[in-house]
Coordinates of C-alpha atoms and ligand atoms in Angstrom, one line a residue:
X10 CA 86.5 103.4 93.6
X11 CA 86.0 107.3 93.7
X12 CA 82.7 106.8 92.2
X13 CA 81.2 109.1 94.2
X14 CA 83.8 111.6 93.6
X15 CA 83.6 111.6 90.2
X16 CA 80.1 112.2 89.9
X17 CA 80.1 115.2 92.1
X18 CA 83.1 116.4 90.0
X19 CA 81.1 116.0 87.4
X20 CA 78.4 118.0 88.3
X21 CA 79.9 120.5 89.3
X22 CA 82.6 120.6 86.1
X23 CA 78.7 120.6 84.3
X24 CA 78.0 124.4 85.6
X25 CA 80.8 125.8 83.7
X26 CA 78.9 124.0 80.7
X27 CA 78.0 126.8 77.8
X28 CA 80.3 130.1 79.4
X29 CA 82.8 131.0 76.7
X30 CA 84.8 132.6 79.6
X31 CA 86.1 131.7 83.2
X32 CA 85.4 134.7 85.4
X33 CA 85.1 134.9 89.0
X34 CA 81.5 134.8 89.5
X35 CA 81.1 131.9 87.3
X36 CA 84.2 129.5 88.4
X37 CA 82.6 130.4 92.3
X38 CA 80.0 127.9 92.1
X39 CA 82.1 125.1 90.2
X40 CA 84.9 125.5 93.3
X41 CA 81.8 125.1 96.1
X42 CA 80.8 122.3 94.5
X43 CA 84.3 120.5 94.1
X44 CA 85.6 121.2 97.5
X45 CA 82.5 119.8 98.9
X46 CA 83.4 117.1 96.4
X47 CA 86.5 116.6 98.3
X48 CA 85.3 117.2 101.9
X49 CA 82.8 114.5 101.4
X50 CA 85.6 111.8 100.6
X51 CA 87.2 112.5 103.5
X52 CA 89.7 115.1 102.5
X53 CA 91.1 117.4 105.2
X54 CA 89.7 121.0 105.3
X55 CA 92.6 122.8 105.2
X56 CA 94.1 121.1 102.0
X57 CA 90.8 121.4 99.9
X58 CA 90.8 125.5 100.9
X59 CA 94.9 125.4 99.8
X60 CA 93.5 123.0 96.7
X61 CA 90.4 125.4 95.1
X62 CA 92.7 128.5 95.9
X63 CA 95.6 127.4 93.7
X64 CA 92.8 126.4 90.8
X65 CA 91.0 129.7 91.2
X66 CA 94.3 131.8 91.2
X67 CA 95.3 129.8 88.2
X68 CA 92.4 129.9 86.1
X69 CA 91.0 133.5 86.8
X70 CA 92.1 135.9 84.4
X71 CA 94.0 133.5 82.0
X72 CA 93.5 133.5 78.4
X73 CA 91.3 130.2 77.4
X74 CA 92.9 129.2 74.3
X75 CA 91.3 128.9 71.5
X76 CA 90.7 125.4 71.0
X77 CA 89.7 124.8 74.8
X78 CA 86.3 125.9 75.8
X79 CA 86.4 126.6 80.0
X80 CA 85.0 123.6 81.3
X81 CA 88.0 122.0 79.5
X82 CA 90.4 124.3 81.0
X83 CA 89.2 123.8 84.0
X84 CA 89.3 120.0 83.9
X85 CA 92.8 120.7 82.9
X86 CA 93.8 122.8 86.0
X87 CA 91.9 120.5 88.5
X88 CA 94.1 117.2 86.8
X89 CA 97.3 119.0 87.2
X90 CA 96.6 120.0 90.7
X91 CA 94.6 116.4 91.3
X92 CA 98.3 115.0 90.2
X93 CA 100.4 116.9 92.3
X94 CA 98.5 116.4 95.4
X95 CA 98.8 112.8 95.2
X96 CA 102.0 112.8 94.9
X97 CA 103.1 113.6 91.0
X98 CA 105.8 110.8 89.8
X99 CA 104.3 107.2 89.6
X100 CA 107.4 105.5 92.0
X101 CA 108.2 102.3 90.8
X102 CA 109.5 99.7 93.5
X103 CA 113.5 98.9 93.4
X104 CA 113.6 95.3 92.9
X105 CA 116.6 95.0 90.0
X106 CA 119.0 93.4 92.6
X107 CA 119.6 89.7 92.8
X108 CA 118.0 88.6 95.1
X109 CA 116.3 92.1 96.0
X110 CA 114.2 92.2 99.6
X111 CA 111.3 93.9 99.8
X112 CA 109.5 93.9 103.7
X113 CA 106.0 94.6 104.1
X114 CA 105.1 95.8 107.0
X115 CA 101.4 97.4 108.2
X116 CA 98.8 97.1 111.3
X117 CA 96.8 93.6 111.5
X118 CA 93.9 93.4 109.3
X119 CA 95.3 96.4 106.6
X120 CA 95.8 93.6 103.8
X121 CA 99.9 93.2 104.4
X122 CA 99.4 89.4 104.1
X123 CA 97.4 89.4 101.2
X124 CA 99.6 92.2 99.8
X125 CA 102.7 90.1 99.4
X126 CA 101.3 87.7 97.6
X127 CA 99.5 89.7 95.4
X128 CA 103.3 91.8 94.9
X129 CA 104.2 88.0 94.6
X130 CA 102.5 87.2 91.7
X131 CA 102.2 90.4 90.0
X132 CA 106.5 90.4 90.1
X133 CA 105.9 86.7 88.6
X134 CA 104.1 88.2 86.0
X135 CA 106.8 90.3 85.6
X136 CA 109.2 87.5 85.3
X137 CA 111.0 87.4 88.3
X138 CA 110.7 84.5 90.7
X139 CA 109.6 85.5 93.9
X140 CA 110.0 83.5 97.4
X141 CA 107.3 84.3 99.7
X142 CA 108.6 84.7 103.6
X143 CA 106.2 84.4 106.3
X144 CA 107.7 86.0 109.5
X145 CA 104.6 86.7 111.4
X146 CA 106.4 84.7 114.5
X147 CA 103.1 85.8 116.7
X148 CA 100.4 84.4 114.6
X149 CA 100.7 80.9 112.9
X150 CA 97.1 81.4 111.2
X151 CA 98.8 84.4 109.1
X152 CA 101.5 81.5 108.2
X153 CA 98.8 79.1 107.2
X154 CA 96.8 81.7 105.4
X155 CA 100.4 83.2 103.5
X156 CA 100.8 79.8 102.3
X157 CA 97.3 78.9 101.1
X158 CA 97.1 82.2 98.8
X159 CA 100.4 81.4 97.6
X160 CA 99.9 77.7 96.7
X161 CA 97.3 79.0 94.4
X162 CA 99.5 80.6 92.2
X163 CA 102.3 78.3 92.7
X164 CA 104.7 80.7 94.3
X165 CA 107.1 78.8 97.0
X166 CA 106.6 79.7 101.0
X167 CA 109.5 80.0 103.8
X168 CA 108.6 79.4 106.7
X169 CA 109.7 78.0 109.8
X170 CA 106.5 76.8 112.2
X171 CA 107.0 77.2 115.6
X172 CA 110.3 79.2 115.9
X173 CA 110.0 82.4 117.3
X174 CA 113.5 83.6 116.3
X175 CA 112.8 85.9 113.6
X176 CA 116.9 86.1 112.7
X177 CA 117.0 82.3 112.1
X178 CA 113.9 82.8 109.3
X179 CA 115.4 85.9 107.7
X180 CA 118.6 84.3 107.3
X181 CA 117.4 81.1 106.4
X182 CA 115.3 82.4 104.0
X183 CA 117.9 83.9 102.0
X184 CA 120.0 80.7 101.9
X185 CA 116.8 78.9 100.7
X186 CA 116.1 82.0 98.3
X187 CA 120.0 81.2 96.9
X188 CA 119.6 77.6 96.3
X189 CA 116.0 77.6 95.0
X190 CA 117.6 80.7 92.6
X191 CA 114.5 82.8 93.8
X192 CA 115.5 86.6 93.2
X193 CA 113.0 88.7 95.4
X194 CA 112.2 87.7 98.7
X195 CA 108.8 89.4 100.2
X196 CA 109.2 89.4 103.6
X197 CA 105.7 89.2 105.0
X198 CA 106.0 90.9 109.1
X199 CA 103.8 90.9 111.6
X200 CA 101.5 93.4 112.3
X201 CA 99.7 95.0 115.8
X202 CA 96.5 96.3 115.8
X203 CA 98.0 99.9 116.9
X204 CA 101.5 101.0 116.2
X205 CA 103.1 99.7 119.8
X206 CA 106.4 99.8 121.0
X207 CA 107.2 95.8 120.5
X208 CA 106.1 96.1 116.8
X209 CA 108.5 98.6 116.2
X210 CA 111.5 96.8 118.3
X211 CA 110.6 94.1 116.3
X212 CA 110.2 95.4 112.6
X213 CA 113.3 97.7 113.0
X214 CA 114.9 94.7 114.3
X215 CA 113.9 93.0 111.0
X216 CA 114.7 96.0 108.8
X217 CA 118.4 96.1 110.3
X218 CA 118.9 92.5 109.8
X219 CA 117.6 92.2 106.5
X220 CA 119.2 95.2 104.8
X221 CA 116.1 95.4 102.6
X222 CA 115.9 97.1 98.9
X223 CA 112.3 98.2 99.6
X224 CA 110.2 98.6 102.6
X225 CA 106.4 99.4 101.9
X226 CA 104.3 100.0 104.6
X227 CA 100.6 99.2 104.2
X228 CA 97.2 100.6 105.1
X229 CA 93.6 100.4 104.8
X230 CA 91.8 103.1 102.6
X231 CA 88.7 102.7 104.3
X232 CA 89.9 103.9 107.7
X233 CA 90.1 107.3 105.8
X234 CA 92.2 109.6 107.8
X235 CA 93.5 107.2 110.6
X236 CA 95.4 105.6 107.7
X237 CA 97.2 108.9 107.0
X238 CA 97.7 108.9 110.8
X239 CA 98.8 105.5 111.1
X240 CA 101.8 106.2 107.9
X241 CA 103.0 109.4 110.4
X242 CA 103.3 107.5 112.9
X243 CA 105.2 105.1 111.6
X244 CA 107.5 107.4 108.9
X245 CA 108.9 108.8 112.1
X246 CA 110.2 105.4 113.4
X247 CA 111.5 103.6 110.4
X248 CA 112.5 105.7 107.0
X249 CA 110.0 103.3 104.8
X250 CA 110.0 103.8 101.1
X251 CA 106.6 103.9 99.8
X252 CA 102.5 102.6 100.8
X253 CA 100.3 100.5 99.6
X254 CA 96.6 101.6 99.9
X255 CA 94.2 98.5 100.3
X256 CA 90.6 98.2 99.9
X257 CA 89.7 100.7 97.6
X258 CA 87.4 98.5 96.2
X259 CA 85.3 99.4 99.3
X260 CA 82.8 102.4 100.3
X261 CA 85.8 104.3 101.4
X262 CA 85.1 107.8 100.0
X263 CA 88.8 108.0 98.4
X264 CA 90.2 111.3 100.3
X265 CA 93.1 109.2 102.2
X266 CA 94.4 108.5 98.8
X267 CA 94.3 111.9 97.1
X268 CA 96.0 113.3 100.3
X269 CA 98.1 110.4 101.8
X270 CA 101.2 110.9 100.1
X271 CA 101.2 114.8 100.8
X272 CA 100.0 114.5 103.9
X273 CA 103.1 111.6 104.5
X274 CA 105.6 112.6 102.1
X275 CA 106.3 109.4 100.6
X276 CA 105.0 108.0 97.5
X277 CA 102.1 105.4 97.3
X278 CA 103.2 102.8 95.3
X279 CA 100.8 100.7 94.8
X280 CA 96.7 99.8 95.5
X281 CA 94.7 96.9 95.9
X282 CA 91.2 96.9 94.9
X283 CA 89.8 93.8 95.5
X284 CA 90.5 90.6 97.4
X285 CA 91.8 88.5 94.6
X286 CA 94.8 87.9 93.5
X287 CA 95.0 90.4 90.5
X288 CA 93.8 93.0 92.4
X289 CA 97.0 95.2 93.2
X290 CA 98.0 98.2 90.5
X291 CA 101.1 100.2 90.5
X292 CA 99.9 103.4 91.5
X293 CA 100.1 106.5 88.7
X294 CA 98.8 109.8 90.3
X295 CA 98.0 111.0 86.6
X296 CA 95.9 108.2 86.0
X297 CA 94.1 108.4 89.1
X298 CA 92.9 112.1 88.3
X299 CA 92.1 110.8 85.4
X300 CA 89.7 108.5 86.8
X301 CA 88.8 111.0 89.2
X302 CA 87.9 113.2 86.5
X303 CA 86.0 110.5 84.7
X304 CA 88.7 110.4 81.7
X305 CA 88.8 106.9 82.2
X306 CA 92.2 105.5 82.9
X307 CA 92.9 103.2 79.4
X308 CA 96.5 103.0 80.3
X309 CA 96.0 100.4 82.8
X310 CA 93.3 98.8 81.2
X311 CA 95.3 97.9 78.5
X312 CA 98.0 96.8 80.7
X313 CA 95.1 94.8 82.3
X314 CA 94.2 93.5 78.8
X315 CA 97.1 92.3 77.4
X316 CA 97.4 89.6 80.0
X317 CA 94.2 88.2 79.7
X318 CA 93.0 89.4 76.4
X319 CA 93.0 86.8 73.6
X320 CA 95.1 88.8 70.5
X321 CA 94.0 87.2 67.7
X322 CA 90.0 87.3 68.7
X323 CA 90.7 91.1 69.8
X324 CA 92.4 91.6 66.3
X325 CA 89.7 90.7 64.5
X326 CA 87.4 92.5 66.1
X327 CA 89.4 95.8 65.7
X328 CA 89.6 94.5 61.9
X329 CA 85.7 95.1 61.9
X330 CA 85.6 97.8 63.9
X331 CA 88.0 99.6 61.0
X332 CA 85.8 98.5 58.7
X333 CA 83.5 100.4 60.3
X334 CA 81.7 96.5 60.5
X335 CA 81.4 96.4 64.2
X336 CA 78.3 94.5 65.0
X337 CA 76.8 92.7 67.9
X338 CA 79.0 88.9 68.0
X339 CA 81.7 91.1 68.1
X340 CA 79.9 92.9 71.2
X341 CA 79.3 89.9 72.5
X342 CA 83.3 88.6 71.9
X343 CA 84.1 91.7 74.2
X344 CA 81.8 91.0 77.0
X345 CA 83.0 87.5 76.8
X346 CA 86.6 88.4 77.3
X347 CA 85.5 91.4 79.7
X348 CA 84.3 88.3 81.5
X349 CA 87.3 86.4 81.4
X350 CA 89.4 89.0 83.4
X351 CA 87.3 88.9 86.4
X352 CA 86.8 91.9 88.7
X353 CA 84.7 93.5 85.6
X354 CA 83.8 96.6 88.0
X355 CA 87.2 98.0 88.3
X356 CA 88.2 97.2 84.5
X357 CA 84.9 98.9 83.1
X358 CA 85.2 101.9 85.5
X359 CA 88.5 102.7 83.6
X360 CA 86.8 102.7 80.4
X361 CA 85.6 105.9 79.3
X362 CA 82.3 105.6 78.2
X363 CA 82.0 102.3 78.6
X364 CA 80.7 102.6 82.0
X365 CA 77.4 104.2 81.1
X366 CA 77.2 101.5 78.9
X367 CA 76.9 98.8 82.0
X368 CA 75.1 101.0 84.0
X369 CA 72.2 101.2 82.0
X370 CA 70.2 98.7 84.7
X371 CA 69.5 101.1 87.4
X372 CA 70.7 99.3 90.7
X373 CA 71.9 96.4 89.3
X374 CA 75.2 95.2 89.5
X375 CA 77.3 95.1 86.4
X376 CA 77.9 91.0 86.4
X377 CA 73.9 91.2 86.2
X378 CA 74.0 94.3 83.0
X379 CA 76.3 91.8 81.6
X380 CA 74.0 88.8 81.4
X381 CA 71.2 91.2 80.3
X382 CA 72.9 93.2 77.4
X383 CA 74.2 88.8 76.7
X384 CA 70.0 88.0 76.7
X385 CA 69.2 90.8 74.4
X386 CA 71.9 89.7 71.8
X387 CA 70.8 86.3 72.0
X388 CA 67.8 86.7 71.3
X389 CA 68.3 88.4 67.8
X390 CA 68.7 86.4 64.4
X391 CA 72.0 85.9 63.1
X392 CA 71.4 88.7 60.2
X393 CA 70.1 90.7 63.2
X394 CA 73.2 90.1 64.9
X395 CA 75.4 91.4 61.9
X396 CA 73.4 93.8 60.9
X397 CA 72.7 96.6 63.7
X398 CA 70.9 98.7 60.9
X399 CA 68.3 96.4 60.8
X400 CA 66.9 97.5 64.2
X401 CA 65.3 100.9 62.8
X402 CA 62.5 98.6 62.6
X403 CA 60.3 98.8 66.2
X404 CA 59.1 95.5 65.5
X405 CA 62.1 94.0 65.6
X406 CA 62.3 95.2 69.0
X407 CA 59.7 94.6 70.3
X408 CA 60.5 91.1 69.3
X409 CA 63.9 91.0 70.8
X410 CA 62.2 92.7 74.2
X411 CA 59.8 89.5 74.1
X412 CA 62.8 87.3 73.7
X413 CA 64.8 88.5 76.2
X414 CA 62.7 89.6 78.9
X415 CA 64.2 93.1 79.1
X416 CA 61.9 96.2 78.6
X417 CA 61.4 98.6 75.4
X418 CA 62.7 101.4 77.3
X419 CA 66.0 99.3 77.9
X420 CA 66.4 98.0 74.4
X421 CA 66.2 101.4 72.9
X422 CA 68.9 102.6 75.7
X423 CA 70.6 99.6 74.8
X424 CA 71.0 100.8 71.0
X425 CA 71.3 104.2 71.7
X426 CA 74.6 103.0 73.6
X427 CA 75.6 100.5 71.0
X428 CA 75.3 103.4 69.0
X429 CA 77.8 105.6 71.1
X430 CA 80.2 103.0 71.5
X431 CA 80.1 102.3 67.9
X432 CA 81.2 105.8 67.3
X433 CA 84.1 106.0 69.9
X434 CA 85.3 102.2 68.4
X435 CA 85.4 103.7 64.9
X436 CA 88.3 106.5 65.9
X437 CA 89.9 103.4 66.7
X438 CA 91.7 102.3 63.6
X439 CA 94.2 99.6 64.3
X440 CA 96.3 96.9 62.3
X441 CA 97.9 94.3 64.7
X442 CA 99.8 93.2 67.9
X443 CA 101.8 95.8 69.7
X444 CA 100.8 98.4 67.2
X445 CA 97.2 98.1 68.0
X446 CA 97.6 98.7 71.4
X447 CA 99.9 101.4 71.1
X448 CA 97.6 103.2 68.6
X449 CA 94.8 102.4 71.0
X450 CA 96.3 104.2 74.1
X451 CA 97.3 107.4 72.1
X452 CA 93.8 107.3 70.1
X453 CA 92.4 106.8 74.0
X454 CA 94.8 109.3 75.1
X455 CA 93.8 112.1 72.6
X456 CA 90.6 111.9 73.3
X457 CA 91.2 113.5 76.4
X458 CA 91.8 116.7 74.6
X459 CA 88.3 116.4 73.2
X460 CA 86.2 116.0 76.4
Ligands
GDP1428 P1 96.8 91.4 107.4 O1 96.3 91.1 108.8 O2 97.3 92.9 107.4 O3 97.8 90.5 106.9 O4 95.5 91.5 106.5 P2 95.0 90.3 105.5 O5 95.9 90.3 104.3 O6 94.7 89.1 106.2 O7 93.6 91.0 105.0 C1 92.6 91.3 105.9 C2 91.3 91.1 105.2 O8 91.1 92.1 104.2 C3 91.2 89.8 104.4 O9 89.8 89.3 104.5 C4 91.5 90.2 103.0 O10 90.8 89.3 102.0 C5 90.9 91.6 102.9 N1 91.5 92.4 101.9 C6 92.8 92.7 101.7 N2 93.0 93.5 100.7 C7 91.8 93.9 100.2 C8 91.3 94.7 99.2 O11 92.1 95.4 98.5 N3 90.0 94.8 99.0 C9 89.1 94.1 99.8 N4 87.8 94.2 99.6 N5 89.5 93.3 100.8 C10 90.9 93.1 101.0

């Protein structure tokens, strides 16, 4: 996601590299290269001209301060204004009633279906105890297919095959929801493939009915502007709370995003980026510009972590890495639990730094820079494996390069970047539990300020 994006930020960000000032001729370049940037991932023209005049007027003339040099300044600018533009506040979803309703609603094919189940279990996570509804009275497949997500995760289905009268389900549903003591009820609608006239009778019909706490309308982020079409249209027929962007896990360039919630005036609440279930995040404009900006967004990779992360094996690597004793089975402990969390493209991509790391196969995908980086280790002795200094020897190398089928070139990247994480690990100096992971995100955090 915004991969593209955020190299072309990048670049251009890398003009302003060396200048000990921000004056007009130099910041002209840097703003060409950004708003091309931005019109290349599908952001409208007239908000990227709005977007580089507010940074220009803002960082023209202003005293740097002394501890920023101007690329930094700049990168500071462009987040603020990056935030703003997608909307500012993260928006959290109102769900503290009991039972609370949330109704999804969206065209066919946007990723409502497999939306609510992904809310589902991400509210289950949360501990609540959410009852699925599947009131897609048009379309028995999208009852069949509601269910078979949800089964997975062992989150209970209403449904009612074959009857067409959607007030029957609603209301049964809630009477089911009382007696099974469920205490959000997603109600899954149906959806059109355009925005038509029965769709809305119908899902304002269901919105009256229901009385719901939330109504989050979702779209596809790979339709790029049509999806910022689409949430007009609709916003002017029912007052809907927030959106949910799908498929940003795809080659969509990103722009709907960054202007969908300006563009719509309501929040996006959440995104999916991926077709599993775990694949839905609250959406936080700040860390999005952060990713943007190729900060990395650690906040949500720790979130990410602490599910799935096993403490005490994670402790005791952070014990070695503050004994500055961090040596290649503890690599190979991380890529292990990496592994364990599945979609290892989006959690690496938050990760700053990391990401070179797993990129250091040219074209190859990151499960495969996984296995590789897990050959090379392998292949070393166990002193070897303890001992990183050892390898200022070339013939050690060379040996490991035999043993692992992966070339000289790569094995010296490969150290070189074990190297570099090595030194970002060491500012990490944590004792235990919550304490590590809050000392983590502020270390994380901080480290923004020294980009
Ligand atoms: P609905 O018709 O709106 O209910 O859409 P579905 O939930 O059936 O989703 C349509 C297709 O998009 C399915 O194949 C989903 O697996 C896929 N899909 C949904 N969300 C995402 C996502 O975030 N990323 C990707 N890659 N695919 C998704």
């Amino acid at each position: 996601m915004f991969e593209n994006l955020q190299n072309k930020f990048q670049k251009a960000l890398h003009i302003l590299k060396g200048n000990d000032k921000i004056t007009e001729i130099n910041i002209a370049s840097t703003m060409k290269e950004i708003g091309r940037a931005l019109i290349d991932a599908d952001v409208n023209y007239k908000i990227v001209k709005d977007f580089i005049h507010r940074i220009t007027k803002k960082s023209i003339g202003k005293k740097v301060f002394t501890s920023l040099n101007p690329k930094q300044f700049i990168i500071k600018i462009v987040h603020d204004e990056l935030v703003k533009l997608m909307g500012e506040k993260t928006e959290k979803i109102n769900c503290s009633k009991n039972p609370s309703i949330i109704l999804i609603c969206g065209l066919q094919g946007s990723g409502k279906t497999s939306f609510s189940a992904k809310l589902a279990f991400f509210l289950k996570k949360k501990n609540k105890s959410p009852l699925l509804v599947a009131a897609d009275i048009h379309r028995p497949a999208a009852i069949d297919q509601l269910e078979f997500i949800a089964e997975k995760v062992n989150i209970p289905v209403f449904s009612l095959k074959g009857n067409k009268n959607i007030i029957e389900i609603l209301d049964k549903s809630v009477i089911y929801a009382y007696e099974k003591k469920r205490n959000v009820i997603i109600i899954d609608t149906a959806g059109r493939l355009s925005i038509d006239k029965i769709m809305m009778e119908e899902i304002i019909q269901i919105n009256k009915h229901s009385h719901p706490d939330e109504v989050l309308f979702v779209v596809d982020a790979m339709t790029g502007q049509d999806a910022i079409n689409t949430a007009q249209s609709f916003s002017r027929i029912l007052n809907f709370n927030g959106i949910v962007m799908t498929k940003l896990d795809g080659d969509s360039r990103g722009g709907a995003a960054i202007t969908m919630s300006s563009s719509v005036g309501k929040p996006i609440k959440f995104i999916s980026n991926g077709e599993k279930i775990e694949d839905i995040e609250i959406f936080h404009p700040d860390r999005m510009a952060n990713r943007i900006l190729g900060m990395g967004d650690i906040v949500s990779l720790v979130e990410k972590l602490q599910d799935k992360f096993d403490e005490k094996r994670t402790k005791k690597i952070y014990h070695n890495i503050s004994k500055n004793r961090f040596n290649f089975n503890d690599l190979l402990e991380q890529i292990q639990q990496i592994k364990k969390i599945g979609n290892i493209k989006n959690i690496i991509s938050m990760i700053p730094g990391v990401d070179r790391f797993f990129s250091f196969n040219d074209g190859i995908n990151q499960k495969d820079s996984l296995k590789k980086i897990e050959s090379i280790i392998y292949s070393m002795t166990h002193n070897e494996r303890k001992n990183p200094k050892l390898f200022t020897d070339i013939k050690r190398k060379e040996r490991i390069s035999k043993g692992s089928g992966v070339t000289l070139n790569h094995i010296d990247l490969f150290f070189k970047q074990f190297d570099d994480i090595n030194k970002i690990m060491k500012k990490i100096n944590v004792n235990s539990g919550q304490k590590m992971i809050k000392d983590f995100i502020s270390k994380m955090m901080n480290q923004k300020n020294s980009i």
